[in-house]
Short mmCIF file of C-alpha atoms and ligand atoms in Angstrom, two decimals:
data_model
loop_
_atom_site.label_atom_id
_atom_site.label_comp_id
_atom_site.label_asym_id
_atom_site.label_seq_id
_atom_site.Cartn_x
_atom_site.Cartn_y
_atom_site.Cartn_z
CA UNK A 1 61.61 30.07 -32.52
CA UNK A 2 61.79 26.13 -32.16
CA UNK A 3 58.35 24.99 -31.72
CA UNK A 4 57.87 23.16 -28.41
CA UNK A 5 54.36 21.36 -28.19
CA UNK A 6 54.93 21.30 -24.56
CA UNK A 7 55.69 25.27 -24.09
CA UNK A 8 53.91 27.84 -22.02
CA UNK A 9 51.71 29.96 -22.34
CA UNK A 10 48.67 28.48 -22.78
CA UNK A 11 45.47 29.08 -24.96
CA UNK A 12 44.98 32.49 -22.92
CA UNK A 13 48.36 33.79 -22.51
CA UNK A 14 49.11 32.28 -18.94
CA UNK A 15 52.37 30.86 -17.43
CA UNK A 16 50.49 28.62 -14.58
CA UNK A 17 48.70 31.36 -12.70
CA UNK A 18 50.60 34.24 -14.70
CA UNK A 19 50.48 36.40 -17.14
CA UNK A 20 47.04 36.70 -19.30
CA UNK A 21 45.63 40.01 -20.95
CA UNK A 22 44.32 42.79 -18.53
CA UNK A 23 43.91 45.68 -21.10
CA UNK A 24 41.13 48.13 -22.07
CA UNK A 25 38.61 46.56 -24.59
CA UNK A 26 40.06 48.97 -27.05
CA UNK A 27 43.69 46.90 -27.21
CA UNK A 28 42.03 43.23 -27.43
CA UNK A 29 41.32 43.40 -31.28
CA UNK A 30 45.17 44.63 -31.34
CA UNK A 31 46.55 41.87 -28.67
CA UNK A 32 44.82 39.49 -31.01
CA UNK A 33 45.46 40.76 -34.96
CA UNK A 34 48.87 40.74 -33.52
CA UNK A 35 49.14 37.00 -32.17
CA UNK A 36 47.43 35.67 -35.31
CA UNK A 37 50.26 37.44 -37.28
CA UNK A 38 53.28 36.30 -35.36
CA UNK A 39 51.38 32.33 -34.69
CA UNK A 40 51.12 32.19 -38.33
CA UNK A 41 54.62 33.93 -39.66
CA UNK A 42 56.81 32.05 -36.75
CA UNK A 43 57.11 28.95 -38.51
CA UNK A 44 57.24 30.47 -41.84
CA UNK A 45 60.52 29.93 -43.55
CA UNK A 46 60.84 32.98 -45.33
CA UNK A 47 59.99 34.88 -41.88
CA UNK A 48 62.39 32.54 -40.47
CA UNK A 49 65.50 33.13 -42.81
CA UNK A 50 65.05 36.91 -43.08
CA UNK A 51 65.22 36.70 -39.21
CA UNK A 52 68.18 35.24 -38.98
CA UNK A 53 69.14 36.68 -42.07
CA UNK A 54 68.74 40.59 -40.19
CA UNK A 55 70.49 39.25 -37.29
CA UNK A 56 73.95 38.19 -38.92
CA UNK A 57 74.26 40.75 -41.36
CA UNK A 58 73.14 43.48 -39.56
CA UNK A 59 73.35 42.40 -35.57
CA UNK A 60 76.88 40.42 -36.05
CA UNK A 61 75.17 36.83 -34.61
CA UNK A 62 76.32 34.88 -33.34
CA UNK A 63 77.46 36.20 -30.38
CA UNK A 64 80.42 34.78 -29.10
CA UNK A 65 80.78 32.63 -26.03
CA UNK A 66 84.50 34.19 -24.53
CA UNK A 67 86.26 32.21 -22.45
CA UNK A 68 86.91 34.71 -19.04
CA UNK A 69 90.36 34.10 -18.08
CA UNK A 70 91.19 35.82 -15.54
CA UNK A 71 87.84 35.94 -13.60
CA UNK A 72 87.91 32.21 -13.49
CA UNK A 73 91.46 32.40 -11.71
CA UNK A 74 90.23 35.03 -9.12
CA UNK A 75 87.57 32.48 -8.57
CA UNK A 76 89.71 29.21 -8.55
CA UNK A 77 86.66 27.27 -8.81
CA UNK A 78 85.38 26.90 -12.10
CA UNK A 79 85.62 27.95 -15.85
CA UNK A 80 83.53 31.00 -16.59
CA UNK A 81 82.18 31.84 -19.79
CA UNK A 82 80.83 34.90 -21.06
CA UNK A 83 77.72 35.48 -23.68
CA UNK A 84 78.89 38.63 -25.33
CA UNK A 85 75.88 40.14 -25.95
CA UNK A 86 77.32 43.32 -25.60
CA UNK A 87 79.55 43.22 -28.92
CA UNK A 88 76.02 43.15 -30.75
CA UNK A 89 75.05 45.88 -33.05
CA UNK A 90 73.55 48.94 -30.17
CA UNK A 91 75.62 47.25 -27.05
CA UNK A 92 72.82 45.02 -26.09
CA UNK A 93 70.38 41.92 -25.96
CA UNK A 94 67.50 44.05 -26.77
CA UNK A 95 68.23 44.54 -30.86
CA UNK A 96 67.27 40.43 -31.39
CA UNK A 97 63.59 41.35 -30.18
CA UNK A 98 63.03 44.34 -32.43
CA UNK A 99 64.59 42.88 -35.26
CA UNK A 100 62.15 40.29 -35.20
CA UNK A 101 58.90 42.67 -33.90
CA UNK A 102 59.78 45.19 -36.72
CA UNK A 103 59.44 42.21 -39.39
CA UNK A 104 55.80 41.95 -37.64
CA UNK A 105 55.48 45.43 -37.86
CA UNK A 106 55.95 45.18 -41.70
CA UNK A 107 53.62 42.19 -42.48
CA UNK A 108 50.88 44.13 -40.63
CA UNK A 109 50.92 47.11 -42.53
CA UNK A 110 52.10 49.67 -40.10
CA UNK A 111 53.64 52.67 -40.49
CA UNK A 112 54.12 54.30 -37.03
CA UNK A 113 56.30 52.80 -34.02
CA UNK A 114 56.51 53.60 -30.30
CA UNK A 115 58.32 51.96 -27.70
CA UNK A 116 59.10 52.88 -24.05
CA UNK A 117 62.45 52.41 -22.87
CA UNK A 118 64.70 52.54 -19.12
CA UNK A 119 68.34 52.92 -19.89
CA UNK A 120 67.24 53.59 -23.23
CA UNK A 121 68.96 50.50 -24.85
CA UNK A 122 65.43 49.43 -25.61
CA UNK A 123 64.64 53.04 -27.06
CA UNK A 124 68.03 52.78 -29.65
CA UNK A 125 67.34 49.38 -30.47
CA UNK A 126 63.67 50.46 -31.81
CA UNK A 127 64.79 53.52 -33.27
CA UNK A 128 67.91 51.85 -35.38
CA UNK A 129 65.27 49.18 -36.67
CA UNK A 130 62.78 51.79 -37.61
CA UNK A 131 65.40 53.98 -39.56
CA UNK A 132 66.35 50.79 -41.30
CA UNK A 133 62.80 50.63 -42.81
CA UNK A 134 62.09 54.38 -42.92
CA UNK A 135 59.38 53.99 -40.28
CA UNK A 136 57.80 57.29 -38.41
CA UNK A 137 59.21 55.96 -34.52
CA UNK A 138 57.96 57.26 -30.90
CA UNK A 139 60.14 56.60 -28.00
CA UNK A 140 58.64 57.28 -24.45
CA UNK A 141 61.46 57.99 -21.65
CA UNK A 142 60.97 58.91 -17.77
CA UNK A 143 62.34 62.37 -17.49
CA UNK A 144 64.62 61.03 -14.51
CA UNK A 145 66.48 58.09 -17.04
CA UNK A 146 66.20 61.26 -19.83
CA UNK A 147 68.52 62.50 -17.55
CA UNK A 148 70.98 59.95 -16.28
CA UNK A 149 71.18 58.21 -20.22
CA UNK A 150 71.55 61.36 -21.76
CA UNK A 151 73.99 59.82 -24.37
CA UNK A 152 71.20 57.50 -25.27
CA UNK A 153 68.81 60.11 -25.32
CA UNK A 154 70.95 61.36 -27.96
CA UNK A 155 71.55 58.59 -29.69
CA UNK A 156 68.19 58.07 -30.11
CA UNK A 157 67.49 61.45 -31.59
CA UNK A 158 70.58 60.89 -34.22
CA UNK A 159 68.48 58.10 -35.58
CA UNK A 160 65.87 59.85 -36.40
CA UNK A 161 63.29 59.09 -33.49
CA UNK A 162 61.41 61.55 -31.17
CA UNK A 163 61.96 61.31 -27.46
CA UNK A 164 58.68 61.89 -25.12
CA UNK A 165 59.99 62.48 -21.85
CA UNK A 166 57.81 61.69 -19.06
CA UNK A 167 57.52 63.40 -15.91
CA UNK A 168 54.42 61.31 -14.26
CA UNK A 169 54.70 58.92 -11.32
CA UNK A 170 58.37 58.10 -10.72
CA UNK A 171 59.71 59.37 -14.00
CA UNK A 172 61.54 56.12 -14.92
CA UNK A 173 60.38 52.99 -16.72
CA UNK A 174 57.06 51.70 -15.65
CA UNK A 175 55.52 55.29 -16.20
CA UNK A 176 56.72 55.16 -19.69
CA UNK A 177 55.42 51.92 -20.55
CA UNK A 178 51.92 53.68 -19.07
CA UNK A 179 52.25 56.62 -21.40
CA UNK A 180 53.09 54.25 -23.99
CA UNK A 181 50.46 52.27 -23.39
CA UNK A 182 48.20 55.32 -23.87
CA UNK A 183 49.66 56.38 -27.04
CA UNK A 184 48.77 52.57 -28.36
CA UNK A 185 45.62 52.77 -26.84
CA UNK A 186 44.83 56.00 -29.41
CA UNK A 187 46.93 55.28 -32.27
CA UNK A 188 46.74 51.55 -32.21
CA UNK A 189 45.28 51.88 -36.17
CA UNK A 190 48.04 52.74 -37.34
CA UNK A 191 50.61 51.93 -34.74
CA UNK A 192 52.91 48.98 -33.81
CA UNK A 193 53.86 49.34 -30.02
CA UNK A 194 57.81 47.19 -29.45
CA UNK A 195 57.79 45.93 -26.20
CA UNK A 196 61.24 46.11 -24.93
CA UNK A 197 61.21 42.97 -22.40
CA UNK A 198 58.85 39.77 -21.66
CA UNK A 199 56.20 41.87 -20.06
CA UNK A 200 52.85 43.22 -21.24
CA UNK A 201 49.68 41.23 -22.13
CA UNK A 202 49.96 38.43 -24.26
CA UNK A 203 51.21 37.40 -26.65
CA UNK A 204 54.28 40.03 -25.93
CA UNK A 205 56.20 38.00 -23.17
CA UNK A 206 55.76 35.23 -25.42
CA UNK A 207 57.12 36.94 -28.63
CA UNK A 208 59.99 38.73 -26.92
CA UNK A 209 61.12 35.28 -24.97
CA UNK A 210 60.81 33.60 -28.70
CA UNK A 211 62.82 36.45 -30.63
CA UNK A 212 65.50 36.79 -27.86
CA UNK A 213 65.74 32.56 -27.38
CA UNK A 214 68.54 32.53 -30.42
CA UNK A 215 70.93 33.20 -27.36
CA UNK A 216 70.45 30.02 -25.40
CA UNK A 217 69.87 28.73 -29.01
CA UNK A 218 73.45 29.34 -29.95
CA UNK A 219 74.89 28.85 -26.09
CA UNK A 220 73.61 25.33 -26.55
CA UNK A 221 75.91 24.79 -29.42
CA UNK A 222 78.93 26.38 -28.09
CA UNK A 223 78.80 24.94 -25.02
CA UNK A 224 78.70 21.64 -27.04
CA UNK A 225 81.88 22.63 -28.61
CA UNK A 226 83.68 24.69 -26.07
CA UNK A 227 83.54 22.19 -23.03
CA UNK A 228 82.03 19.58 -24.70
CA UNK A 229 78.53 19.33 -22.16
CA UNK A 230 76.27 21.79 -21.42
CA UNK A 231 76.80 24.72 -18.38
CA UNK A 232 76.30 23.46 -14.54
CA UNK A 233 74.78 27.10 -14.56
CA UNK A 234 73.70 30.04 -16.45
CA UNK A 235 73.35 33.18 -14.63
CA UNK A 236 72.02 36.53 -15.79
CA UNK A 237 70.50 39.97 -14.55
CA UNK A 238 66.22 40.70 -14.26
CA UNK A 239 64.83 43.86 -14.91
CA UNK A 240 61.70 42.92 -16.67
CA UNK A 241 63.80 39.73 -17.62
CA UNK A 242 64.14 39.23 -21.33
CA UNK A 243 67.74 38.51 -21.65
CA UNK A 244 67.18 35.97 -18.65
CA UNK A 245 64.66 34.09 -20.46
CA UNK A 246 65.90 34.52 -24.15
CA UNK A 247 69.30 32.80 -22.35
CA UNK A 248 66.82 30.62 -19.76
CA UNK A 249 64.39 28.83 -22.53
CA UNK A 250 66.28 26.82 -24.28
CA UNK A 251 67.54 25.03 -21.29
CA UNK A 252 64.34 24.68 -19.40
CA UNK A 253 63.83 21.43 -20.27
CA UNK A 254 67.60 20.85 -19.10
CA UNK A 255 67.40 20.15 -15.22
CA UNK A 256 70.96 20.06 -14.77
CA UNK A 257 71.94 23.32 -16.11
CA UNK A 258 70.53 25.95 -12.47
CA UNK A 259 69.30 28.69 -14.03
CA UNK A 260 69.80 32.07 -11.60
CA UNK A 261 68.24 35.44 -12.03
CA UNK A 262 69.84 38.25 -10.22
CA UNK A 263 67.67 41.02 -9.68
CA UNK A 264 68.62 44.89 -8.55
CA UNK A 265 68.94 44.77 -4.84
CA UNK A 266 69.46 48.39 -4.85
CA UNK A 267 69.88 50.29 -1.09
CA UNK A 268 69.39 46.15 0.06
CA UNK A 269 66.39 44.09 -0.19
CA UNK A 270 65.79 44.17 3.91
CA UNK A 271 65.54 47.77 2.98
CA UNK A 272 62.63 47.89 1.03
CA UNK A 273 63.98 50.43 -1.30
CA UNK A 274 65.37 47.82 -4.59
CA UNK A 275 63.75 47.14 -7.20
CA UNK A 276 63.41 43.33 -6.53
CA UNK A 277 59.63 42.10 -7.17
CA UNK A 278 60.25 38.35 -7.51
CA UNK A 279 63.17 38.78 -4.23
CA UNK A 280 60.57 40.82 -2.13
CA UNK A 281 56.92 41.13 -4.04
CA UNK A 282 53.74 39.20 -4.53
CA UNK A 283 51.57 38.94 -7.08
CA UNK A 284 49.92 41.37 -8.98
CA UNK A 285 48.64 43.26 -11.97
CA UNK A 286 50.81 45.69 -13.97
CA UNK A 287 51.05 47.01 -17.74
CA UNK A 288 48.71 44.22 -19.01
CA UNK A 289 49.76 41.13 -16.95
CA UNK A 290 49.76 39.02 -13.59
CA UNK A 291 52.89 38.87 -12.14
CA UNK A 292 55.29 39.16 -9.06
CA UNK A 293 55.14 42.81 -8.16
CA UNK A 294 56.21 45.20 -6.01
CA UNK A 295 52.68 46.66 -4.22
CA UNK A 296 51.30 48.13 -1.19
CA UNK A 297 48.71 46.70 1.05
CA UNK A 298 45.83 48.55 -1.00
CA UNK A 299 47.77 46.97 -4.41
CA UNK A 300 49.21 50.67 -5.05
CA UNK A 301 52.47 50.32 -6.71
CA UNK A 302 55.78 50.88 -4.81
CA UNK A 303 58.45 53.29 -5.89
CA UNK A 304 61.62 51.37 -6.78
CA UNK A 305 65.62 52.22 -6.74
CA UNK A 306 68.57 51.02 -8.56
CA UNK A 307 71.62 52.56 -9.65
CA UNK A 308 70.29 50.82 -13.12
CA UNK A 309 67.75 52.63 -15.04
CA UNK A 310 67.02 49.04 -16.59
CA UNK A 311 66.34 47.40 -13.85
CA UNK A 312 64.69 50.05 -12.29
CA UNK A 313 61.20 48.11 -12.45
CA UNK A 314 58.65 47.46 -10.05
CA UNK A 315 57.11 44.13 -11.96
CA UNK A 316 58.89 41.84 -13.91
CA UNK A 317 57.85 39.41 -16.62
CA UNK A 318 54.91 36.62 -16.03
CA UNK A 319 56.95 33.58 -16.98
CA UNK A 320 59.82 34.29 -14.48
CA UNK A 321 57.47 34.19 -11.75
CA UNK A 322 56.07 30.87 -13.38
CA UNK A 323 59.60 29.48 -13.10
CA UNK A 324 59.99 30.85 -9.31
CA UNK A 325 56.86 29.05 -8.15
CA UNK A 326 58.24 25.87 -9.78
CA UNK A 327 61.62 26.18 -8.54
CA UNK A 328 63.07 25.72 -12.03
CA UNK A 329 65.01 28.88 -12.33
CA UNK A 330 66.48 30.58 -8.77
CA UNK A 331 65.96 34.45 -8.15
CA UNK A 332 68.76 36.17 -6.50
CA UNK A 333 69.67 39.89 -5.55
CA UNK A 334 72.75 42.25 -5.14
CA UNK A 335 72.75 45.68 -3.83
CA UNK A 336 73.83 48.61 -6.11
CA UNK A 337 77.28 48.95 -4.13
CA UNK A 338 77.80 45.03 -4.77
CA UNK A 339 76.97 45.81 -8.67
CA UNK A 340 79.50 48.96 -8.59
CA UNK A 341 82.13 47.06 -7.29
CA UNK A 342 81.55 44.33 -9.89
CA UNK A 343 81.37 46.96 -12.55
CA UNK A 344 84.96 48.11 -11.68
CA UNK A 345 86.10 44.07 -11.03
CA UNK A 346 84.99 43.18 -14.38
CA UNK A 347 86.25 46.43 -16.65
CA UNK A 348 89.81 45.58 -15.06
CA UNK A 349 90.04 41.90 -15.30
CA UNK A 350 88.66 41.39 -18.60
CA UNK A 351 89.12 44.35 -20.84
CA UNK A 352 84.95 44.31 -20.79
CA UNK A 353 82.84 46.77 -19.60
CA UNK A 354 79.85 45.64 -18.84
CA UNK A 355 76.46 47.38 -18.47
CA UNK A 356 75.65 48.23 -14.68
CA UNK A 357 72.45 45.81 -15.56
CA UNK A 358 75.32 42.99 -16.65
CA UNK A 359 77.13 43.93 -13.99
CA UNK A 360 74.30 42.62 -11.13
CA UNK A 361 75.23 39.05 -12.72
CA UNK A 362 78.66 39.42 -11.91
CA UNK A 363 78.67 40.59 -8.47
CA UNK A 364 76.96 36.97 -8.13
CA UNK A 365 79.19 35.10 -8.70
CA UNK A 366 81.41 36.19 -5.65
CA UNK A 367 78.36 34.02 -3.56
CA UNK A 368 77.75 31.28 -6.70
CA UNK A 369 81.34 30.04 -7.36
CA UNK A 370 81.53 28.41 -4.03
CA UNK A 371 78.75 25.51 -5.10
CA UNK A 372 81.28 24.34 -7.82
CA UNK A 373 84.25 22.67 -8.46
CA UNK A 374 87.43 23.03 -11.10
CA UNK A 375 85.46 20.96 -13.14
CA UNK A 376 81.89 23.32 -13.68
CA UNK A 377 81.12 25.55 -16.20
CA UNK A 378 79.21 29.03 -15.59
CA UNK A 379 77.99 31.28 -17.84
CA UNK A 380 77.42 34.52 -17.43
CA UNK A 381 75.01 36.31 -20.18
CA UNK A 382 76.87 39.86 -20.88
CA UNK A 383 73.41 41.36 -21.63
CA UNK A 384 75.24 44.73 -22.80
CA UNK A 385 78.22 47.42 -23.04
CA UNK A 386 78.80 49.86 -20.07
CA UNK A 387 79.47 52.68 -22.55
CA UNK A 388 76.07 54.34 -21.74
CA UNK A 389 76.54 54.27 -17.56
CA UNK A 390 80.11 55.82 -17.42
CA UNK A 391 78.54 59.00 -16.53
CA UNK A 392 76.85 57.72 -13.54
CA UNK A 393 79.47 55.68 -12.60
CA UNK A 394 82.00 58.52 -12.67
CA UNK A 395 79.54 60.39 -10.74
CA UNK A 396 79.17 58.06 -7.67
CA UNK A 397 83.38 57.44 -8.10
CA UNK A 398 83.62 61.35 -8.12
CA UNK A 399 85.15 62.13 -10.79
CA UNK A 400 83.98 65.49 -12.90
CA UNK A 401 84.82 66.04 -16.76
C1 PLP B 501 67.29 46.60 -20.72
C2 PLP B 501 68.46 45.91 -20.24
C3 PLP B 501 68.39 44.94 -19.22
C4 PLP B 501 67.13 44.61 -18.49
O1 PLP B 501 66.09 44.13 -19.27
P1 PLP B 501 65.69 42.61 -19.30
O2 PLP B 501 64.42 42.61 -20.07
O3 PLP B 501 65.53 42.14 -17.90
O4 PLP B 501 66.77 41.88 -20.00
C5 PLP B 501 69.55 44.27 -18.87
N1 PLP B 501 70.73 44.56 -19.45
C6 PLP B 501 70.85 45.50 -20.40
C7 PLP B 501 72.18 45.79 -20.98
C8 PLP B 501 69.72 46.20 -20.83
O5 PLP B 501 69.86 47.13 -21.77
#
């Protein structure tokens, strides 16, 4: 929420040749009611403290930065630090964006929310803010993540929320965000639509970066006091890539910190069948923006796989392929059986399960901790809990309740 004179986007929502606002004329007079809001409430100090305010008392920031013992030995190379973003309130990253979208939600007078959602962290985030302030709240789910986050589905319903499960396309995340889309597109009176990660049209991959930057925020301070510098790298996973940049902006003015996104290599990326646009896509238009995408000759969208439902994305968001074209910020991928394994690595080294999103960063760092030395410092951004994926997991491992 700093501001940065400097900072993308520009004037018209772009990151260099990225992002911008391809919508139907009906969702302009929204996409801009809603960037006058936030443009004028982000600096104001009563928006400000109630932000931060929401996220102690209610979230538990700050998160802490843990030091990982006993990956760092396996490793032998380097300390590695963990941003435990799973221990907030709802297991994940995604509660510090609708905290702070719900407070625009307020100021703008509306009383209905939607929100589309993968591994339906995204959909329990939205529905535990809208309980909070008694708000009517939508949730849009493929019916094939309906299925494998059933607990979530659940959850979800226990707060109060309906679930819309949708069958179109590939049932999974980028044919909610369609139907989602939709529903805005009729509703958008009365409606506030929550983007769950930095992608849409503008101003949304600018908002979500901003509300989700008080995790590099606070890394930048720990680090300070931890090691005493700042990390040699910072390394987390990409599905539409909101924890990656909420962890990633801060330091982008910080050339010496490498900044690495991992994205779902699924089956492998020589394969074709991952879920790795910025690894294995070009450029494109999807849900609103330009961006790295995974198309067909004719443009047509690909089908994706990943074991994880939130990374299961064809497109990803416009200012990580800004930061791939400039070489700032590295994108990386590991297959789902590389993930697994991490999954498993992780749960019985540290005591910390980590989402099978989180757990695409880790399996990294079997290939990353050879560029550093006993003296580095990595930091690994624990974007959620693994609670909701022990189904699936036991499922691939086997094993039948
Ligand atoms: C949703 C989710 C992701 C992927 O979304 P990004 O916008 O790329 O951060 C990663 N990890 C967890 C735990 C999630 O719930």
């Amino acid at each position: 929420m700093k501001p940065n004179k400097k900072s993308l986007p520009d004037q018209n929502g772009f990151f260099g040749d990225y992002g911008g606002k391809f919508v139907p004329e009906t969702l302009m007079f929204a996409l801009e009611q809603l960037e006058q809001t936030y443009n004028k409430l982000k600096d104001n100090n009563d928006f400000k403290k109630q932000f931060y305010k929401d996220l102690s008392e209610f979230v538990g920031r700050p998160s802490p930065l843990y030091f990982a013992q006993r990956l760092t030995k396996h490793y032998g190379t380097g300390s590695i630090w963990l941003k435990r973003e799973d221990l907030n309130h709802t297991g994940a990253h995604k509660i510090n964006n609708t905290i702070g979208q719900i407070l625009l939600a307020k100021h703008m007078g509306k009383k209905r929310i939607i929100a589309e959602t993968g591994a339906g962290q995204h959909g329990v985030a939205t529905a535990t803010v809208a309980a909070r302030l008694g708000l009517e709240c939508h949730i849009y789910m493929g019916a094939e993540d309906v299925q494998r986050q059933s607990l979530n589905v659940y959850r979800i319903k226990l707060l109060g929320a309906q679930v819309h499960s949708v069958d179109s396309g590939s049932a999974t995340l980028k044919d909610a965000l369609n139907e989602a889309l939709r529903d805005w597109v009729t509703n958008v009176d009365n409606t506030y639509y929550i983007i769950g990660s930095v992608t849409g049209p503008h101003p949304y991959p600018m908002i979500v970066r901003d509300f989700n930057s008080v995790v590099g925020e606070e890394l930048i301070s720990q680090s300070q006091d931890l090691f005493n510098g700042m990390p040699d790298a910072i390394v987390a996973c990409v599905g539409g890539g909101s924890n990656a940049m909420g962890i990633f902006y801060p330091f982008i003015n910080m050339t010496e910190t490498r900044l690495i996104g991992v994205e779902a290599g699924g089956e492998g990326v020589e394969t074709g069948e991952h879920a790795a646009p910025l690894n294995d896509g070009s450029p494109g238009v999807l849900h609103g923006a330009l961006s790295y995408l995974m198309q067909d000759d004719s443009g047509q969208v690909k089908s994706t796989k990943s074991v994880s439902a939130g990374l299961d994305y064809p497109g990803v968001g416009p200012e990580h392929s800004w930061l791939k074209d400039t070489g700032r910020a590295e994108y990386v991928a590991v297959s789902d059986g590389d993930a697994l394994k991490a999954f498993h690595q992780v749960s019985e080294f540290e005591g910390i399960i980590p989402a099978l999103e989180t757990a695409h960063a880790f399996a990294y760092l079997d290939e990353l901790m050879k560029d550093f030395n006993s003296d580095s410092n990595i930091v690994v951004n624990v974007s959620g809990r693994g609670d909701k994926d022990i189904n699936t997991v036991a499922e691939i491992d086997g094993i039948k309740f």
